[in-house]
Every structure is written in C-alpha cells, then in structure tokens.
Amino acid sequence: MLIEELTKNSQEDKVLFNVMEEMVRRTVDEKIETMDMCKCEICRLNACAIALNALPACYVTSRRGNLLAYVSGEMLNFKSQVLVETTKALLMVKNHPLHDAK
Ligand SMILES: [Zn+2]
C-alpha cells in the first residue's frame, strides 16, 4: 500500500508500515523511466520484489499523521543502499522479463 492511501484517512490511527517497501516502489518508478526496458506493471512489481528481498525490512509503527515525516527521515539513511539494489533488480528484470514466459 502506498503512503498516500495510508495517510488520507484518520490521522490518529496507528499503522504498521514497511518504510523499505515505500522507498523501493518510489525508486523503481523513478529509475525505470531512465532505463531502456519494459515499463509495464509486472516488470515494476518484479523489480520491487527482487530489490526488497535483497534489502533489510524496515518496519515502523506510527500514527498515520506522522508517517510522512518518519518515512522521509528513514529514506535518507537507506538511500544509497536502496538505489544500488533497485538498479540491480531493474537490470535483472530487463535482461529476463518474467512475463515473457506464458
Ligand atoms: Zn514488462
């Protein structure tokens, strides 16, 4: 689930949120535009899965209203690591698009 969906409801509810997933989704969407490869939803999700398996999980519990601030803080700590793993994952999907096998 993306952070925009999480934060549009009650600001006071406590939520469990994997910051790493949010970061990887955003980075995949950004990086895939700069690469000469298929940009379909399946390739995006496959790249997310590969990158997330290579990265540590980073769960936080927070009030919905605080999530955005929390996430931006955590993003700085992991930025270069996420970029490296996301780029590797995108190259893997580019070379072996999984949706070609029917
Ligand atoms: Zn594709």
Coordinates of N, CA and C and ligand atoms in Angstrom, one line a residue:
M1 N 0.8 -1.2 0.0 CA 0.0 0.0 0.0 C 0.9 1.2 0.0
L2 N 0.5 2.2 -0.8 CA 1.3 3.4 -0.8 C 1.0 4.4 0.3
I3 N 1.9 5.2 0.6 CA 1.7 6.1 1.8 C 0.6 7.1 1.5
E4 N 0.3 7.5 0.3 CA -0.7 8.4 0.0 C -2.1 7.8 0.5
E5 N -2.3 6.5 0.2 CA -3.5 5.9 0.6 C -3.6 5.7 2.1
L6 N -2.5 5.5 2.7 CA -2.5 5.3 4.2 C -2.8 6.6 4.9
T7 N -2.3 7.7 4.4 CA -2.4 8.9 5.2 C -3.6 9.7 4.9
K8 N -4.4 9.3 3.9 CA -5.6 10.1 3.6 C -6.8 9.9 4.5
N9 N -6.7 8.8 5.3 CA -7.8 8.5 6.3 C -7.5 9.2 7.6
S10 N -7.9 8.5 8.7 CA -7.7 9.0 10.0 C -6.2 9.3 10.3
Q11 N -5.9 10.4 10.8 CA -4.5 10.8 11.1 C -4.1 10.2 12.4
E12 N -5.0 9.7 13.3 CA -4.7 9.3 14.6 C -4.4 7.8 14.7
D13 N -5.0 7.0 13.7 CA -4.8 5.6 13.8 C -3.3 5.2 13.8
K14 N -3.0 4.1 14.5 CA -1.6 3.6 14.5 C -1.6 2.6 13.3
V15 N -0.5 2.7 12.6 CA -0.3 1.8 11.4 C 1.1 1.1 11.5
L16 N 1.1 -0.1 10.9 CA 2.4 -0.8 10.8 C 2.8 -0.6 9.3
F17 N 4.0 -0.1 9.1 CA 4.4 0.3 7.8 C 5.8 -0.1 7.4
N18 N 6.0 -0.7 6.3 CA 7.4 -1.1 5.9 C 8.0 0.1 5.0
V19 N 8.8 0.9 5.7 CA 9.4 2.0 5.0 C 10.2 1.6 3.8
M20 N 10.8 0.5 3.9 CA 11.7 0.0 2.8 C 10.8 -0.2 1.5
E21 N 9.6 -0.8 1.7 CA 8.8 -1.0 0.5 C 8.4 0.3 -0.1
E22 N 8.0 1.3 0.6 CA 7.7 2.6 0.1 C 8.9 3.1 -0.7
M23 N 10.1 3.0 -0.1 CA 11.3 3.6 -0.8 C 11.5 2.9 -2.1
V24 N 11.4 1.5 -2.0 CA 11.8 0.8 -3.2 C 10.7 1.0 -4.3
R25 N 9.5 1.1 -4.0 CA 8.4 1.4 -5.0 C 8.7 2.7 -5.7
R26 N 9.0 3.7 -4.9 CA 9.3 5.1 -5.4 C 10.5 5.1 -6.3
T27 N 11.6 4.4 -5.8 CA 12.8 4.4 -6.6 C 12.7 3.6 -7.9
V28 N 11.9 2.5 -7.8 CA 11.7 1.7 -9.1 C 11.0 2.6 -10.1
D29 N 9.9 3.3 -9.7 CA 9.2 4.2 -10.6 C 10.0 5.3 -11.2
E30 N 10.9 5.8 -10.4 CA 11.8 6.8 -10.8 C 12.9 6.3 -11.8
K31 N 13.6 5.2 -11.4 CA 14.7 4.7 -12.2 C 14.2 4.1 -13.5
I32 N 13.0 3.4 -13.5 CA 12.6 2.7 -14.7 C 12.4 3.6 -15.9
E33 N 12.1 4.9 -15.6 CA 11.9 5.9 -16.6 C 13.2 6.2 -17.4
T34 N 14.3 6.0 -16.7 CA 15.6 6.4 -17.2 C 16.2 5.2 -18.0
M35 N 15.6 4.0 -17.9 CA 16.2 2.8 -18.5 C 15.5 2.4 -19.7
D36 N 16.2 1.8 -20.6 CA 15.7 1.3 -21.9 C 15.1 -0.2 -21.6
M37 N 13.9 -0.2 -21.1 CA 13.4 -1.5 -20.7 C 11.8 -1.4 -20.7
C38 N 11.2 -2.6 -20.6 CA 9.7 -2.6 -20.5 C 9.3 -1.9 -19.2
K39 N 8.3 -1.1 -19.3 CA 7.8 -0.3 -18.1 C 6.4 -0.8 -17.6
C40 N 6.0 -2.0 -17.9 CA 4.7 -2.4 -17.5 C 4.7 -2.7 -16.0
E41 N 3.4 -2.9 -15.5 CA 3.2 -3.1 -14.1 C 3.9 -4.3 -13.6
I42 N 3.9 -5.4 -14.4 CA 4.5 -6.6 -14.0 C 6.0 -6.5 -13.8
C43 N 6.7 -5.8 -14.7 CA 8.1 -5.6 -14.6 C 8.4 -4.7 -13.4
R44 N 7.6 -3.7 -13.1 CA 7.8 -2.8 -11.9 C 7.7 -3.6 -10.7
L45 N 6.7 -4.5 -10.6 CA 6.4 -5.2 -9.3 C 7.5 -6.3 -9.2
N46 N 8.0 -6.9 -10.3 CA 9.0 -7.9 -10.1 C 10.3 -7.2 -9.7
A47 N 10.6 -6.1 -10.2 CA 11.8 -5.3 -9.7 C 11.7 -5.0 -8.2
C48 N 10.5 -4.6 -7.8 CA 10.3 -4.3 -6.4 C 10.6 -5.5 -5.5
A49 N 10.0 -6.7 -6.0 CA 10.2 -7.9 -5.2 C 11.7 -8.3 -5.1
I50 N 12.4 -8.2 -6.2 CA 13.8 -8.6 -6.2 C 14.6 -7.7 -5.3
A51 N 14.4 -6.4 -5.4 CA 15.1 -5.4 -4.6 C 14.7 -5.6 -3.1
L52 N 13.4 -5.8 -2.8 CA 13.0 -5.9 -1.4 C 13.6 -7.2 -0.7
N53 N 13.8 -8.2 -1.5 CA 14.4 -9.5 -1.0 C 15.8 -9.3 -0.6
A54 N 16.5 -8.3 -1.3 CA 17.9 -8.1 -1.1 C 18.2 -7.1 0.0
L55 N 17.1 -6.4 0.5 CA 17.3 -5.3 1.4 C 16.7 -5.7 2.8
P56 N 17.1 -5.1 3.9 CA 16.5 -5.4 5.2 C 15.1 -4.8 5.2
A57 N 14.2 -5.4 5.9 CA 12.9 -4.8 6.2 C 13.1 -3.7 7.1
C58 N 12.3 -2.7 7.0 CA 12.4 -1.5 7.9 C 11.0 -1.1 8.3
Y59 N 10.4 -1.9 9.3 CA 9.1 -1.6 9.7 C 9.1 -0.5 10.8
V60 N 8.1 0.3 10.7 CA 7.9 1.3 11.8 C 6.4 1.3 12.2
T61 N 6.1 1.6 13.4 CA 4.7 1.9 13.8 C 4.6 3.3 14.1
S62 N 3.6 4.0 13.6 CA 3.5 5.4 13.8 C 2.0 5.8 13.6
R63 N 1.7 7.0 14.1 CA 0.4 7.5 13.8 C 0.4 7.8 12.3
R64 N -0.8 7.7 11.6 CA -0.8 8.0 10.2 C -0.3 9.3 9.9
G65 N -0.7 10.3 10.7 CA -0.3 11.7 10.5 C 1.2 11.9 10.6
N66 N 1.9 11.0 11.3 CA 3.4 11.2 11.4 C 4.2 10.4 10.4
L67 N 3.5 9.6 9.6 CA 4.2 8.7 8.7 C 5.1 9.4 7.7
L68 N 4.6 10.5 7.1 CA 5.4 11.1 6.1 C 6.7 11.6 6.6
A69 N 6.7 12.2 7.8 CA 7.9 12.7 8.4 C 8.9 11.6 8.7
Y70 N 8.3 10.5 9.2 CA 9.1 9.3 9.6 C 9.8 8.8 8.4
V71 N 9.0 8.6 7.3 CA 9.5 8.0 6.1 C 10.6 8.8 5.5
S72 N 10.4 10.1 5.4 CA 11.5 10.9 4.8 C 12.8 10.8 5.6
G73 N 12.7 10.7 6.9 CA 13.9 10.6 7.7 C 14.6 9.3 7.5
E74 N 13.8 8.2 7.4 CA 14.4 6.8 7.2 C 15.0 6.8 5.8
M75 N 14.3 7.4 4.8 CA 14.8 7.3 3.5 C 16.2 7.8 3.3
L76 N 16.6 8.9 4.1 CA 17.9 9.4 3.9 C 19.0 8.4 4.4
N77 N 18.6 7.6 5.4 CA 19.6 6.6 6.0 C 19.9 5.5 5.0
F78 N 18.9 5.1 4.2 CA 19.0 3.9 3.3 C 19.1 4.3 1.9
K79 N 19.2 5.6 1.5 CA 19.0 6.0 0.1 C 20.0 5.3 -0.8
S80 N 21.3 5.3 -0.5 CA 22.3 4.7 -1.4 C 22.1 3.2 -1.6
Q81 N 21.8 2.5 -0.4 CA 21.7 1.1 -0.5 C 20.4 0.7 -1.3
V82 N 19.4 1.5 -1.2 CA 18.2 1.2 -2.0 C 18.4 1.5 -3.4
L83 N 19.2 2.5 -3.7 CA 19.5 2.8 -5.1 C 20.3 1.7 -5.8
V84 N 21.3 1.2 -5.1 CA 22.1 0.1 -5.6 C 21.2 -1.2 -5.9
E85 N 20.5 -1.6 -4.9 CA 19.7 -2.8 -5.0 C 18.6 -2.7 -6.1
T86 N 18.0 -1.5 -6.1 CA 16.9 -1.2 -7.1 C 17.5 -1.3 -8.5
T87 N 18.6 -0.7 -8.7 CA 19.2 -0.7 -10.0 C 19.6 -2.1 -10.5
K88 N 20.1 -2.9 -9.5 CA 20.4 -4.3 -9.8 C 19.2 -5.1 -10.2
A89 N 18.1 -4.8 -9.5 CA 16.8 -5.5 -9.7 C 16.3 -5.2 -11.1
L90 N 16.3 -3.9 -11.4 CA 15.8 -3.4 -12.7 C 16.6 -4.1 -13.9
L91 N 17.9 -4.2 -13.7 CA 18.7 -4.8 -14.7 C 18.4 -6.3 -14.9
M92 N 18.1 -6.9 -13.7 CA 17.8 -8.3 -13.8 C 16.4 -8.5 -14.5
V93 N 15.5 -7.7 -14.2 CA 14.2 -7.8 -14.9 C 14.3 -7.4 -16.4
K94 N 15.2 -6.4 -16.7 CA 15.4 -6.0 -18.1 C 15.9 -7.2 -18.9
N95 N 16.9 -7.9 -18.3 CA 17.5 -9.0 -19.0 C 16.7 -10.3 -19.1
H96 N 15.8 -10.4 -18.1 CA 15.0 -11.6 -18.0 C 13.5 -11.2 -17.7
P97 N 12.8 -10.6 -18.6 CA 11.4 -10.2 -18.2 C 10.6 -11.4 -18.0
L98 N 10.0 -11.5 -16.8 CA 9.4 -12.7 -16.3 C 8.0 -12.9 -17.0
H99 N 7.5 -11.8 -17.6 CA 6.1 -12.0 -18.2 C 6.2 -12.6 -19.6
D100 N 7.4 -12.7 -20.1 CA 7.5 -13.3 -21.5 C 7.2 -14.8 -21.5
A101 N 7.5 -15.5 -20.4 CA 7.1 -16.9 -20.3 C 5.7 -17.0 -20.0
K102 N 4.9 -17.5 -20.9 CA 3.5 -17.6 -20.7 C 3.1 -18.9 -20.1
Ligands
ZN1 ZN 7.0 -5.8 -18.6

